[in-house]
Amino acid sequence: MDKILFNRMEFWGYHGAFKEENKLGQRFFVDLELYLDLSKAGHSDKLEDTINYSDIYQTTQQVVEKEKYELVEAVAERLAAKILDSYPLIEEILVRVTKPNPPIPGHYESVAIEIKRRQAKNNE
């Protein structure tokens, strides 16, 4: 299956289990893999036959910067659901949300959640 990749989009969000995270906010990185058939767009060279990258970015920005969740898992789940609901051409999505320097004991560069979801019609 073909895919469109969005690599290391950076956002400022207010997600976390600790009050300080919800108040001060922090950086989050999001990677997306959108699985869909790109052959029609490849032949037609028309935007309406594919996914508008700007629209996907804006949807991602809305979820990460405007909504608040305690868990990064919830951010990833919401993002996957919103994109699949909004873009029926996408058959499957892989979402990776990375939280750099999480406030947990020990030295961690980052933690990340990665989920893969399919359109409801493909879950049969």
XYZ file of N, CA, C and O in Angstrom:
496
model
N 0.844 -1.183 0.000
C 0.000 0.000 0.000
C 0.890 1.248 0.000
O 1.961 1.254 0.599
N 0.430 2.280 -0.654
C 1.168 3.543 -0.700
C 1.033 4.259 0.640
O 0.125 3.977 1.425
N 1.937 5.198 0.880
C 1.808 5.970 2.112
C 2.362 7.377 1.947
O 3.234 7.634 1.120
N 1.811 8.257 2.738
C 2.295 9.630 2.875
C 2.856 9.736 4.284
O 2.205 9.336 5.252
N 4.061 10.277 4.400
C 4.734 10.387 5.683
C 4.845 11.843 6.130
O 5.190 12.716 5.323
N 4.554 12.078 7.374
C 4.776 13.379 8.009
C 5.799 13.120 9.109
O 5.519 12.363 10.050
N 6.963 13.735 8.980
C 8.065 13.438 9.882
C 8.359 14.575 10.851
O 8.619 15.696 10.431
N 8.294 14.248 12.126
C 8.730 15.113 13.229
C 8.104 16.508 13.196
O 8.800 17.518 13.305
N 6.782 16.549 13.078
C 6.085 17.827 13.224
C 6.206 18.231 14.695
O 6.051 17.395 15.584
N 6.474 19.485 14.945
C 6.685 19.947 16.319
C 5.543 20.854 16.767
O 5.134 21.755 16.031
N 5.058 20.599 17.983
C 3.940 21.366 18.542
C 4.198 21.649 20.015
O 5.001 20.980 20.659
N 3.473 22.622 20.551
C 3.494 22.932 21.981
C 2.132 22.536 22.538
O 1.109 23.067 22.114
N 2.135 21.587 23.467
C 0.877 21.094 24.010
C 0.884 21.053 25.525
O 1.917 21.250 26.170
N -0.266 20.781 26.093
C -0.473 20.799 27.544
C -0.988 19.448 28.022
O -2.018 19.352 28.677
N -0.259 18.400 27.698
C -0.664 17.045 28.032
C 0.273 16.480 29.080
O 1.481 16.682 29.013
N -0.279 15.781 30.045
C 0.546 15.121 31.043
C -0.238 14.817 32.297
O -1.294 15.399 32.554
N 0.302 13.903 33.074
C -0.353 13.474 34.306
C -0.095 14.441 35.460
O -0.794 14.400 36.464
N 0.899 15.314 35.305
C 1.245 16.255 36.366
C 0.672 17.639 36.082
O 0.651 18.093 34.931
N 0.221 18.328 37.147
C -0.371 19.672 36.997
C 0.548 20.625 36.244
O 0.097 21.428 35.441
N 1.831 20.565 36.546
C 2.787 21.479 35.919
C 2.798 21.316 34.394
O 2.943 22.287 33.663
N 2.653 20.081 33.933
C 2.645 19.833 32.491
C 1.424 20.471 31.839
O 1.506 21.025 30.745
N 0.291 20.392 32.535
C -0.942 20.974 32.003
C -0.923 22.492 32.049
O -1.609 23.149 31.270
N -0.141 23.043 32.969
C -0.076 24.499 33.119
C 1.012 25.121 32.246
O 0.783 26.113 31.559
N 2.215 24.549 32.279
C 3.355 25.125 31.572
C 3.449 24.683 30.114
O 3.978 25.407 29.285
N 2.992 23.472 29.846
C 3.092 22.945 28.489
C 4.492 22.457 28.178
O 5.422 22.648 28.957
N 4.622 21.824 27.016
C 5.914 21.300 26.582
C 5.846 20.937 25.105
O 4.778 20.917 24.514
N 7.011 20.659 24.549
C 7.084 20.265 23.143
C 6.607 18.829 22.961
O 6.829 17.981 23.820
N 5.992 18.582 21.823
C 5.630 17.243 21.392
C 5.991 17.128 19.922
O 5.847 18.089 19.164
N 6.465 15.962 19.533
C 6.733 15.679 18.131
C 5.738 14.638 17.656
O 5.428 13.692 18.383
N 5.239 14.808 16.441
C 4.275 13.864 15.885
C 4.772 13.408 14.515
O 5.162 14.221 13.675
N 4.755 12.094 14.337
C 5.040 11.471 13.043
C 3.779 10.728 12.619
O 3.134 10.076 13.449
N 3.447 10.835 11.350
C 2.281 10.144 10.814
C 2.679 9.349 9.587
O 3.502 9.800 8.781
N 2.075 8.181 9.444
C 2.128 7.420 8.204
C 0.677 7.199 7.786
O -0.093 6.581 8.520
N 0.327 7.732 6.638
C -1.030 7.596 6.105
C -0.980 6.583 4.969
O -0.255 6.777 3.996
N -1.738 5.512 5.103
C -1.751 4.451 4.100
C -2.987 4.609 3.231
O -4.118 4.610 3.728
N -2.758 4.756 1.931
C -3.844 4.949 0.974
C -3.346 4.654 -0.424
O -2.141 4.520 -0.646
N -4.260 4.580 -1.355
C -3.911 4.343 -2.748
C -3.619 5.690 -3.411
O -4.510 6.545 -3.517
N -2.386 5.883 -3.820
C -1.977 7.158 -4.434
C -1.902 7.078 -5.960
O -1.490 8.045 -6.598
N -2.326 5.970 -6.545
C -2.177 5.808 -7.997
C -2.999 6.831 -8.789
O -2.518 7.376 -9.783
N -4.225 7.101 -8.352
C -5.051 8.072 -9.073
C -4.392 9.448 -9.075
O -4.311 10.105 -10.116
N -3.892 9.885 -7.916
C -3.216 11.186 -7.828
C -1.932 11.196 -8.656
O -1.604 12.199 -9.304
N -1.234 10.078 -8.671
C -0.005 9.990 -9.457
C -0.253 10.142 -10.948
O 0.556 10.723 -11.663
N -1.389 9.648 -11.393
C -1.724 9.745 -12.823
C -2.392 11.074 -13.166
O -2.130 11.646 -14.229
N -3.237 11.580 -12.277
C -3.995 12.797 -12.598
C -3.230 14.083 -12.298
O -3.495 15.111 -12.897
N -2.313 14.017 -11.337
C -1.572 15.208 -10.882
C -2.534 16.269 -10.329
O -2.329 17.452 -10.485
N -3.609 15.812 -9.649
C -4.612 16.729 -9.101
C -4.721 16.525 -7.591
O -4.830 15.401 -7.105
N -4.730 17.650 -6.859
C -4.790 17.627 -5.402
C -6.038 16.914 -4.885
O -5.987 16.213 -3.874
N -7.159 17.050 -5.583
C -8.396 16.429 -5.095
C -8.346 14.894 -5.129
O -9.215 14.233 -4.560
N -7.321 14.325 -5.760
C -7.183 12.868 -5.806
C -6.262 12.319 -4.720
O -5.921 11.135 -4.721
N -5.855 13.193 -3.809
C -4.968 12.771 -2.726
C -5.367 13.496 -1.444
O -6.485 13.988 -1.322
N -4.470 13.585 -0.509
C -4.691 14.252 0.769
C -3.895 15.551 0.782
O -2.714 15.556 0.444
N -4.548 16.627 1.163
C -3.879 17.922 1.265
C -3.008 17.931 2.521
O -3.518 17.819 3.638
N -1.707 18.038 2.345
C -0.763 17.979 3.471
C -1.056 19.059 4.506
O -0.946 18.834 5.702
N -1.409 20.234 4.036
C -1.702 21.349 4.938
C -2.896 21.032 5.836
O -2.898 21.365 7.028
N -3.907 20.375 5.290
C -5.082 20.006 6.083
C -4.708 19.017 7.189
O -5.195 19.122 8.317
N -3.858 18.048 6.858
C -3.420 17.070 7.858
C -2.620 17.768 8.951
O -2.809 17.511 10.149
N -1.739 18.683 8.562
C -0.964 19.434 9.550
C -1.902 20.215 10.480
O -1.739 20.186 11.700
N -2.876 20.901 9.914
C -3.797 21.703 10.729
C -4.635 20.833 11.663
O -4.876 21.212 12.819
N -5.058 19.677 11.202
C -5.797 18.751 12.061
C -4.916 18.293 13.219
O -5.344 18.266 14.378
N -3.681 17.959 12.919
C -2.730 17.523 13.950
C -2.469 18.644 14.938
O -2.490 18.434 16.161
N -2.246 19.832 14.432
C -2.003 20.995 15.292
C -3.189 21.246 16.224
O -3.011 21.519 17.411
N -4.388 21.135 15.706
C -5.599 21.343 16.513
C -5.643 20.370 17.683
O -5.883 20.765 18.821
N -5.410 19.097 17.417
C -5.472 18.085 18.473
C -4.357 18.293 19.497
O -4.607 18.270 20.702
N -3.143 18.514 19.038
C -2.006 18.589 19.962
C -1.957 19.917 20.717
O -1.652 19.933 21.915
N -2.285 21.019 20.064
C -2.130 22.327 20.710
C -3.399 22.855 21.370
O -3.315 23.648 22.299
N -4.570 22.456 20.927
C -5.811 23.040 21.446
C -6.550 22.137 22.424
O -7.377 22.605 23.189
N -6.307 20.835 22.368
C -6.972 19.898 23.267
C -5.994 19.511 24.380
O -4.786 19.656 24.217
N -6.525 19.029 25.509
C -5.680 18.647 26.648
C -6.019 17.228 27.088
O -7.192 16.882 27.223
N -4.968 16.442 27.302
C -5.118 15.069 27.757
C -4.073 14.778 28.824
O -2.988 15.348 28.812
N -4.394 13.860 29.717
C -3.413 13.429 30.712
C -2.377 12.506 30.091
O -1.213 12.542 30.442
N -2.809 11.665 29.169
C -1.927 10.645 28.608
C -1.590 10.909 27.145
O -2.463 11.286 26.355
N -0.345 10.647 26.803
C 0.079 10.749 25.413
C -0.670 9.714 24.578
O -0.976 9.943 23.409
N -1.023 8.584 25.193
C -1.823 7.570 24.507
C -3.145 8.156 24.013
O -3.597 7.834 22.915
N -3.755 9.006 24.820
C -5.029 9.631 24.439
C -4.841 10.621 23.291
O -5.702 10.736 22.413
N -3.722 11.331 23.286
C -3.421 12.257 22.184
C -3.326 11.463 20.880
O -3.935 11.827 19.866
N -2.582 10.373 20.901
C -2.406 9.547 19.701
C -3.740 8.964 19.228
O -4.054 8.989 18.033
N -4.526 8.467 20.171
C -5.815 7.861 19.821
C -6.768 8.889 19.212
O -7.427 8.630 18.205
N -6.840 10.058 19.808
C -7.713 11.128 19.302
C -7.279 11.559 17.908
O -8.105 11.777 17.022
N -5.980 11.693 17.723
C -5.456 12.117 16.427
C -5.773 11.081 15.349
O -6.245 11.435 14.258
N -5.550 9.821 15.645
C -5.858 8.766 14.669
C -7.339 8.773 14.308
O -7.703 8.721 13.127
N -8.197 8.859 15.315
C -9.645 8.845 15.076
C -10.089 10.049 14.258
O -10.888 9.918 13.316
N -9.583 11.217 14.601
C -9.998 12.436 13.898
C -9.567 12.407 12.425
O -10.337 12.777 11.539
N -8.350 11.966 12.170
C -7.865 11.922 10.788
C -8.639 10.867 9.990
O -9.078 11.132 8.869
N -8.835 9.683 10.554
C -9.577 8.654 9.826
C -11.021 9.075 9.568
O -11.558 8.817 8.489
N -11.642 9.733 10.538
C -13.019 10.211 10.356
C -13.117 11.301 9.290
O -14.099 11.391 8.570
N -12.094 12.132 9.205
C -12.124 13.285 8.304
C -11.669 12.974 6.879
O -11.991 13.723 5.959
N -10.903 11.920 6.705
C -10.293 11.642 5.405
C -10.535 10.185 5.005
O -9.694 9.315 5.250
N -11.670 9.900 4.373
C -12.012 8.511 4.035
C -11.057 7.841 3.045
O -11.039 6.610 2.965
N -10.260 8.609 2.324
C -9.274 8.003 1.418
C -8.192 7.239 2.187
O -7.584 6.320 1.654
N -7.961 7.635 3.437
C -6.926 7.000 4.247
C -7.484 5.683 4.787
O -8.483 5.663 5.484
N -6.825 4.591 4.438
C -7.280 3.267 4.863
C -6.712 2.888 6.235
O -7.359 2.165 6.992
N -5.520 3.374 6.524
C -4.856 3.025 7.780
C -3.923 4.174 8.154
O -3.432 4.887 7.281
N -3.686 4.325 9.459
C -2.803 5.387 9.922
C -1.911 4.854 11.038
O -2.359 4.069 11.872
N -0.667 5.265 11.010
C 0.255 5.028 12.107
C 0.556 6.393 12.704
O 0.914 7.323 11.969
N 0.367 6.521 14.006
C 0.604 7.785 14.711
C 1.674 7.546 15.759
O 1.561 6.609 16.561
N 2.703 8.370 15.762
C 3.721 8.337 16.807
C 3.780 9.715 17.452
O 4.021 10.716 16.773
N 3.540 9.767 18.755
C 3.634 11.012 19.508
C 4.805 10.860 20.465
O 4.837 9.943 21.296
N 5.771 11.773 20.350
C 6.971 11.734 21.176
C 6.954 12.896 22.149
O 6.686 14.035 21.767
N 7.256 12.565 23.393
C 7.334 13.562 24.464
C 8.806 13.638 24.884
O 9.306 12.748 25.566
N 9.516 14.690 24.440
C 10.928 14.793 24.807
C 11.088 15.164 26.287
O 10.263 15.878 26.841
N 12.111 14.648 26.888
C 12.443 14.967 28.284
C 11.250 14.865 29.221
O 10.884 15.842 29.887
N 10.627 13.704 29.330
C 9.485 13.566 30.227
C 9.915 13.743 31.686
O 11.049 13.399 32.042
N 9.039 14.269 32.535
C 9.400 14.533 33.929
C 9.307 13.263 34.789
O 8.447 13.140 35.658
N 10.185 12.303 34.505
C 10.222 11.069 35.271
C 11.649 10.811 35.723
O 12.592 11.288 35.096
N 11.831 10.097 36.823
C 13.175 9.855 37.349
C 14.068 9.149 36.329
O 13.605 8.334 35.531
N 15.342 9.459 36.397
C 16.300 8.876 35.472
C 16.492 9.772 34.269
O 15.816 10.777 34.094
N 17.425 9.414 33.428
C 17.695 10.230 32.242
C 17.027 9.585 31.032
O 17.388 8.501 30.613
N 16.054 10.266 30.483
C 15.355 9.803 29.301
C 15.418 10.887 28.245
O 15.129 12.046 28.523
N 15.789 10.513 27.056
C 15.739 11.470 25.954
C 14.296 11.770 25.596
O 13.924 12.911 25.380
N 13.496 10.721 25.561
C 12.086 10.898 25.209
C 11.329 9.607 25.485
O 11.928 8.552 25.677
N 10.023 9.735 25.490
C 9.140 8.570 25.445
C 8.206 8.798 24.265
O 7.933 9.940 23.894
N 7.741 7.709 23.687
C 6.861 7.847 22.528
C 5.789 6.774 22.571
O 6.006 5.674 23.083
N 4.654 7.132 22.031
C 3.540 6.213 21.859
C 3.338 6.051 20.361
O 3.330 7.037 19.616
N 3.179 4.821 19.926
C 2.935 4.561 18.518
C 1.729 3.630 18.415
O 1.699 2.580 19.054
N 0.738 4.065 17.631
C -0.449 3.248 17.421
C -0.745 3.153 15.926
O -0.377 4.039 15.151
N -1.401 2.088 15.535
C -1.827 1.913 14.149
C -3.318 1.595 14.179
O -3.760 0.719 14.918
N -4.083 2.347 13.401
C -5.529 2.165 13.344
C -5.980 2.110 11.886
O -5.331 2.666 11.007
N -7.124 1.463 11.663
C -7.698 1.322 10.317
C -9.068 1.961 10.271
O -9.700 2.128 11.310
N -9.496 2.278 9.070
C -10.868 2.741 8.881
C -11.818 1.674 9.436
O -11.553 0.474 9.294
N -12.912 2.083 10.007
C -13.871 1.146 10.590
C -14.334 0.102 9.577
O -14.473 -1.063 9.903
N -14.528 0.496 8.347
C -14.996 -0.439 7.312
C -13.982 -1.532 7.027
O -14.308 -2.582 6.504
N -12.687 -1.284 7.388
C -11.629 -2.263 7.154
C -11.366 -3.154 8.362
O -10.488 -3.977 8.328
N -12.114 -2.950 9.451
C -11.882 -3.727 10.666
C -12.705 -5.014 10.716
O -12.736 -5.683 11.722
N -13.391 -5.351 9.662
C -14.278 -6.516 9.655
C -13.497 -7.798 9.767
O -12.433 -7.983 9.356
